[in-house]
Amino acid sequence: AGWRTDVCGYCEKVVFSNMGTYHVTARFPDNWRLVANAPKLGSTKQADGTQSNEYQADFLRYFFISFSQDFKLATAKSNGVDIQIATLSDQAAADKILEMTTKILDFYAANFGRYPFDSMTIIGNQSSLSGGIPYSAGGFIFYNFNDPAFEKNLAAFIASSWWGAAVGNDFYASPWLDTSLAEYSGLLYLQANASPNDYQQVLAALETKAQGGTKPVDSPISAYAPDGTAYHETIYAKGALTFLDLEKAIGKDKLIPILVKYYQANQNKISTPETLITLIQKEADYDFRTLISQ
């Protein structure tokens, strides 16, 4: 019905779109390294000393390219997925993020279904905090290995490939539907792979942060403007804990199969809150509105 004109200065996402097919040729100086979130078909050295890379990908909501003279790369192939990590002059960090990413992808594939893309590209930048900006098949992360929540944050970032990239939604209208679910998925991963003490430390910090989330979880982006703090407290912390409350109410043995069905039925589509709410009602006889409306 026309171009979307929503603006959110504190949101990690800026584009709401359907899936697309991308065929891109990028030409650049040969002393630069270029990475993209799509499989590379080939690379050609030009007569003038530049280089051309050709990329092709189907079913992406976003296409991105990042380039630097200082990239250090770590690559692997796991379960048919080409994984590529790029950091600025930090090979050890690239190697460590690659190891963690491979483990997280395997966990989600086993619990939710196969990773929905052929490749994952992550560009990492060292920071005092940790978090990320997810796109289709990868995105940008800020890493701090000393942050107790880094592994959970990386896992939530990667979960956005399932919730938000594969299963799309209008995050301006319902940011909880992808972001809160991805944050809950990060907790699932951490609970299964970290020590109980590390998990409880992250959970306690999340509970403290959620106390500032005074808006209902199902509020639209516009409800938080111009306060980005309230958005993060509600969608990232309170929203994740709301899914944890759902797990307690119906049981993890019911919730995980529901998420699998939700993923299978809505992959490459635009989902709505009612889609998930109706599925939970049908499969678990539970009205999720009682939680997200608080």
Short mmCIF file of C-alpha atoms in Angstrom, two decimals:
data_model
loop_
_atom_site.label_atom_id
_atom_site.label_comp_id
_atom_site.label_asym_id
_atom_site.label_seq_id
_atom_site.Cartn_x
_atom_site.Cartn_y
_atom_site.Cartn_z
CA ALA A 1 0.00 0.00 0.00
CA GLY A 2 2.97 2.33 -0.53
CA TRP A 3 6.24 3.18 1.14
CA ARG A 4 6.56 2.84 4.90
CA THR A 5 7.66 6.08 6.55
CA ASP A 6 8.11 4.87 10.14
CA VAL A 7 11.14 6.29 11.92
CA CYS A 8 12.73 4.97 15.12
CA GLY A 9 16.06 6.46 16.13
CA TYR A 10 16.74 3.96 18.93
CA CYS A 11 15.64 0.76 17.18
CA GLU A 12 18.11 -1.86 16.03
CA LYS A 13 16.13 -2.34 12.82
CA VAL A 14 15.09 0.24 10.27
CA VAL A 15 13.54 -1.68 7.36
CA PHE A 16 10.31 -3.68 7.27
CA SER A 17 10.02 -5.59 4.01
CA ASN A 18 8.99 -8.75 2.24
CA MET A 19 11.49 -11.30 0.94
CA GLY A 20 13.51 -10.48 -2.14
CA THR A 21 15.99 -12.01 -4.57
CA TYR A 22 19.32 -10.20 -4.81
CA HIS A 23 21.92 -10.43 -7.56
CA VAL A 24 24.73 -7.98 -6.84
CA THR A 25 28.10 -7.27 -8.43
CA ALA A 26 30.44 -5.14 -6.34
CA ARG A 27 33.68 -3.67 -7.70
CA PHE A 28 36.37 -2.51 -5.29
CA PRO A 29 40.16 -2.01 -4.87
CA ASP A 30 41.91 -5.36 -4.59
CA ASN A 31 43.66 -4.41 -1.33
CA TRP A 32 40.26 -4.28 0.41
CA ARG A 33 38.25 -7.17 1.80
CA LEU A 34 34.54 -7.26 1.13
CA VAL A 35 31.92 -9.45 2.84
CA ALA A 36 28.19 -9.77 2.20
CA ASN A 37 25.26 -11.76 3.55
CA ALA A 38 24.87 -13.78 0.36
CA PRO A 39 26.81 -16.62 -1.27
CA LYS A 40 29.57 -15.41 -3.59
CA LEU A 41 29.23 -16.77 -7.12
CA GLY A 42 32.67 -15.68 -8.21
CA SER A 43 35.42 -13.08 -8.13
CA THR A 44 37.13 -11.48 -11.13
CA LYS A 45 40.34 -9.44 -11.29
CA GLN A 46 39.84 -6.43 -13.56
CA ALA A 47 42.40 -4.99 -15.95
CA ASP A 48 42.64 -1.77 -13.93
CA GLY A 49 43.64 -3.68 -10.79
CA THR A 50 40.21 -3.62 -9.16
CA GLN A 51 38.25 -6.72 -8.26
CA SER A 52 34.61 -7.68 -8.86
CA ASN A 53 32.64 -9.98 -6.58
CA GLU A 54 29.30 -11.40 -7.71
CA TYR A 55 26.65 -12.39 -5.13
CA GLN A 56 23.32 -14.19 -5.49
CA ALA A 57 20.74 -14.89 -2.79
CA ASP A 58 17.05 -15.71 -2.60
CA PHE A 59 14.59 -15.00 0.22
CA LEU A 60 16.45 -12.18 1.96
CA ARG A 61 14.66 -9.30 3.64
CA TYR A 62 17.87 -7.28 3.61
CA PHE A 63 21.10 -7.38 1.62
CA PHE A 64 24.23 -5.82 3.09
CA ILE A 65 27.87 -5.37 2.11
CA SER A 66 30.67 -4.39 4.46
CA PHE A 67 34.26 -3.68 3.45
CA SER A 68 37.55 -2.78 5.10
CA GLN A 69 41.30 -2.96 4.61
CA ASP A 70 41.61 -4.29 8.14
CA PHE A 71 39.20 -7.24 8.17
CA LYS A 72 40.34 -10.45 9.76
CA LEU A 73 38.18 -13.38 8.63
CA ALA A 74 37.22 -16.69 10.18
CA THR A 75 35.18 -19.11 8.07
CA ALA A 76 33.63 -22.55 8.42
CA LYS A 77 30.93 -24.71 6.90
CA SER A 78 28.48 -26.40 9.28
CA ASN A 79 25.38 -28.38 8.32
CA GLY A 80 25.52 -26.93 4.82
CA VAL A 81 25.76 -23.33 6.04
CA ASP A 82 28.72 -21.12 5.06
CA ILE A 83 29.67 -19.09 8.15
CA GLN A 84 31.85 -16.00 7.86
CA ILE A 85 33.00 -13.78 10.72
CA ALA A 86 34.82 -10.49 10.07
CA THR A 87 36.45 -8.34 12.73
CA LEU A 88 38.71 -5.31 12.56
CA SER A 89 42.32 -6.49 13.01
CA ASP A 90 41.36 -9.10 15.62
CA GLN A 91 41.82 -12.65 14.35
CA ALA A 92 41.48 -14.21 17.81
CA ALA A 93 38.10 -12.58 18.29
CA ALA A 94 36.92 -13.70 14.83
CA ASP A 95 37.95 -17.28 15.63
CA LYS A 96 36.17 -17.20 19.00
CA ILE A 97 32.96 -15.74 17.59
CA LEU A 98 33.02 -18.33 14.80
CA GLU A 99 33.24 -21.17 17.34
CA MET A 100 30.36 -19.74 19.37
CA THR A 101 28.24 -19.00 16.28
CA THR A 102 28.59 -22.55 14.97
CA LYS A 103 27.48 -23.96 18.31
CA ILE A 104 24.49 -21.61 18.51
CA LEU A 105 23.36 -22.36 14.95
CA ASP A 106 23.50 -26.09 15.65
CA PHE A 107 21.41 -25.63 18.82
CA TYR A 108 18.66 -23.68 17.08
CA ALA A 109 18.61 -26.01 14.08
CA ALA A 110 18.07 -28.94 16.45
CA ASN A 111 15.31 -27.15 18.38
CA PHE A 112 13.48 -24.93 15.84
CA GLY A 113 14.37 -26.28 12.41
CA ARG A 114 17.11 -25.85 9.82
CA TYR A 115 18.81 -22.46 9.59
CA PRO A 116 16.79 -20.66 6.88
CA PHE A 117 19.66 -19.32 4.73
CA ASP A 118 22.67 -20.69 2.87
CA SER A 119 25.15 -18.46 4.67
CA MET A 120 25.67 -16.37 7.79
CA THR A 121 27.92 -13.31 7.79
CA ILE A 122 28.68 -11.47 11.02
CA ILE A 123 30.72 -8.28 11.22
CA GLY A 124 32.06 -7.79 14.74
CA ASN A 125 33.30 -4.63 16.40
CA GLN A 126 34.81 -4.59 19.88
CA SER A 127 32.86 -2.49 22.37
CA SER A 128 32.38 -1.87 26.06
CA LEU A 129 28.89 -3.34 25.66
CA SER A 130 27.55 -6.31 23.70
CA GLY A 131 24.63 -6.53 21.33
CA GLY A 132 23.85 -6.49 17.66
CA ILE A 133 21.94 -5.25 14.65
CA PRO A 134 20.43 -8.31 12.93
CA TYR A 135 19.66 -8.53 9.24
CA SER A 136 18.90 -11.51 7.02
CA ALA A 137 21.65 -14.14 7.17
CA GLY A 138 23.77 -12.17 9.62
CA GLY A 139 24.40 -8.60 10.62
CA PHE A 140 26.60 -6.50 12.88
CA ILE A 141 27.55 -7.26 16.48
CA PHE A 142 29.36 -5.42 19.25
CA TYR A 143 31.40 -7.83 21.31
CA ASN A 144 32.82 -7.75 24.80
CA PHE A 145 33.89 -11.19 25.95
CA ASN A 146 34.01 -9.96 29.56
CA ASP A 147 30.30 -9.12 29.52
CA PRO A 148 28.48 -11.99 31.31
CA ALA A 149 25.55 -11.51 28.90
CA PHE A 150 27.61 -11.61 25.69
CA GLU A 151 26.91 -15.26 24.85
CA LYS A 152 23.18 -14.77 25.46
CA ASN A 153 23.20 -11.59 23.38
CA LEU A 154 25.00 -13.33 20.52
CA ALA A 155 22.53 -16.21 20.72
CA ALA A 156 19.57 -13.80 20.66
CA PHE A 157 21.12 -11.99 17.70
CA ILE A 158 21.44 -15.28 15.79
CA ALA A 159 17.90 -16.30 16.77
CA SER A 160 16.72 -13.28 14.76
CA SER A 161 17.47 -15.35 11.66
CA TRP A 162 14.48 -17.47 12.65
CA TRP A 163 12.32 -14.78 14.29
CA GLY A 164 12.33 -11.65 12.17
CA ALA A 165 14.31 -12.67 9.09
CA ALA A 166 12.74 -16.02 8.13
CA VAL A 167 9.43 -15.44 9.93
CA GLY A 168 8.87 -11.78 9.20
CA ASN A 169 6.66 -9.36 11.08
CA ASP A 170 5.88 -5.67 11.20
CA PHE A 171 8.21 -4.78 14.05
CA TYR A 172 6.98 -1.19 14.12
CA ALA A 173 3.54 -2.52 15.08
CA SER A 174 4.64 -5.50 17.21
CA PRO A 175 8.37 -5.49 18.06
CA TRP A 176 7.90 -8.20 20.68
CA LEU A 177 6.91 -10.76 18.07
CA ASP A 178 10.46 -11.07 16.76
CA THR A 179 12.76 -9.35 19.27
CA SER A 180 11.27 -10.65 22.53
CA LEU A 181 11.06 -14.15 21.04
CA ALA A 182 14.70 -13.93 19.92
CA GLU A 183 15.74 -12.80 23.41
CA TYR A 184 13.85 -15.72 24.95
CA SER A 185 15.60 -18.03 22.48
CA GLY A 186 18.92 -16.65 23.73
CA LEU A 187 17.90 -17.63 27.27
CA LEU A 188 17.01 -21.12 26.05
CA TYR A 189 20.47 -21.50 24.53
CA LEU A 190 22.24 -20.17 27.61
CA GLN A 191 20.27 -22.41 29.96
CA ALA A 192 21.27 -25.46 27.91
CA ASN A 193 24.93 -24.53 27.39
CA ALA A 194 26.16 -22.34 30.26
CA SER A 195 26.72 -23.19 33.91
CA PRO A 196 23.70 -22.74 36.21
CA ASN A 197 25.48 -19.87 37.98
CA ASP A 198 26.19 -18.02 34.70
CA TYR A 199 22.60 -18.49 33.57
CA GLN A 200 21.18 -17.24 36.86
CA GLN A 201 23.47 -14.21 36.77
CA VAL A 202 22.20 -13.21 33.32
CA LEU A 203 18.58 -13.95 34.29
CA ALA A 204 18.85 -11.82 37.45
CA ALA A 205 20.22 -8.88 35.45
CA LEU A 206 17.37 -9.27 32.97
CA GLU A 207 14.79 -9.30 35.77
CA THR A 208 16.26 -6.10 37.20
CA LYS A 209 16.17 -4.42 33.79
CA ALA A 210 12.58 -5.58 33.20
CA GLN A 211 11.40 -3.66 36.27
CA GLY A 212 11.65 -0.48 34.20
CA GLY A 213 9.40 -1.94 31.51
CA THR A 214 6.17 -0.20 32.42
CA LYS A 215 4.54 -0.56 28.99
CA PRO A 216 2.56 -3.67 27.98
CA VAL A 217 4.71 -6.09 26.01
CA ASP A 218 2.42 -5.88 22.98
CA SER A 219 2.88 -2.10 22.64
CA PRO A 220 3.90 -0.71 19.22
CA ILE A 221 7.17 1.16 18.67
CA SER A 222 5.29 4.47 18.75
CA ALA A 223 4.34 3.88 22.39
CA TYR A 224 7.95 4.31 23.51
CA ALA A 225 8.90 7.45 21.58
CA PRO A 226 11.13 9.21 22.26
CA ASP A 227 12.35 7.01 25.16
CA GLY A 228 14.65 4.27 23.86
CA THR A 229 15.35 3.09 27.41
CA ALA A 230 11.71 2.12 27.96
CA TYR A 231 11.74 0.26 24.64
CA HIS A 232 14.75 -1.85 25.58
CA GLU A 233 13.50 -2.51 29.11
CA THR A 234 10.15 -3.71 27.79
CA ILE A 235 10.95 -5.52 24.53
CA TYR A 236 14.36 -6.99 25.39
CA ALA A 237 13.95 -7.73 29.08
CA LYS A 238 10.26 -7.85 30.01
CA GLY A 239 9.33 -9.45 26.68
CA ALA A 240 11.89 -12.24 27.06
CA LEU A 241 10.67 -12.94 30.59
CA THR A 242 7.08 -13.00 29.32
CA PHE A 243 7.97 -15.90 27.03
CA LEU A 244 9.68 -17.51 30.02
CA ASP A 245 6.40 -17.11 31.92
CA LEU A 246 4.60 -18.75 29.00
CA GLU A 247 7.05 -21.64 29.20
CA LYS A 248 6.26 -22.04 32.91
CA ALA A 249 2.52 -21.90 32.22
CA ILE A 250 2.32 -24.51 29.46
CA GLY A 251 5.64 -26.34 29.79
CA LYS A 252 8.73 -26.29 27.59
CA ASP A 253 7.67 -29.63 26.13
CA LYS A 254 4.65 -27.86 24.60
CA LEU A 255 6.20 -24.48 23.83
CA ILE A 256 9.12 -25.70 21.71
CA PRO A 257 6.89 -27.79 19.36
CA ILE A 258 4.59 -24.76 19.05
CA LEU A 259 7.54 -22.60 17.97
CA VAL A 260 8.57 -25.29 15.48
CA LYS A 261 5.07 -25.26 13.95
CA TYR A 262 5.07 -21.46 13.94
CA TYR A 263 8.39 -21.44 12.10
CA GLN A 264 7.40 -24.07 9.57
CA ALA A 265 4.05 -22.44 8.75
CA ASN A 266 5.33 -18.85 8.48
CA GLN A 267 8.82 -19.08 7.02
CA ASN A 268 9.33 -16.49 4.23
CA LYS A 269 6.02 -14.84 5.15
CA ILE A 270 4.87 -11.87 7.22
CA SER A 271 3.41 -13.10 10.48
CA THR A 272 1.11 -11.26 12.91
CA PRO A 273 0.67 -11.48 16.68
CA GLU A 274 -2.67 -13.19 16.14
CA THR A 275 -0.93 -15.97 14.21
CA LEU A 276 1.19 -16.95 17.20
CA ILE A 277 -1.52 -16.28 19.79
CA THR A 278 -3.99 -18.50 17.91
CA LEU A 279 -1.45 -21.30 17.58
CA ILE A 280 -0.68 -21.23 21.30
CA GLN A 281 -4.41 -21.29 22.08
CA LYS A 282 -4.94 -24.24 19.77
CA GLU A 283 -1.95 -26.33 20.83
CA ALA A 284 -1.80 -25.53 24.56
CA ASP A 285 -5.28 -24.18 25.38
CA TYR A 286 -3.70 -21.03 26.79
CA ASP A 287 -4.48 -17.37 26.06
CA PHE A 288 -1.11 -15.68 25.60
CA ARG A 289 -2.83 -12.27 25.58
CA THR A 290 -3.06 -12.44 29.38
CA LEU A 291 0.73 -12.14 29.51
CA ILE A 292 1.64 -9.80 26.66
CA SER A 293 -1.07 -7.27 27.55
CA GLN A 294 0.57 -6.56 30.91
#
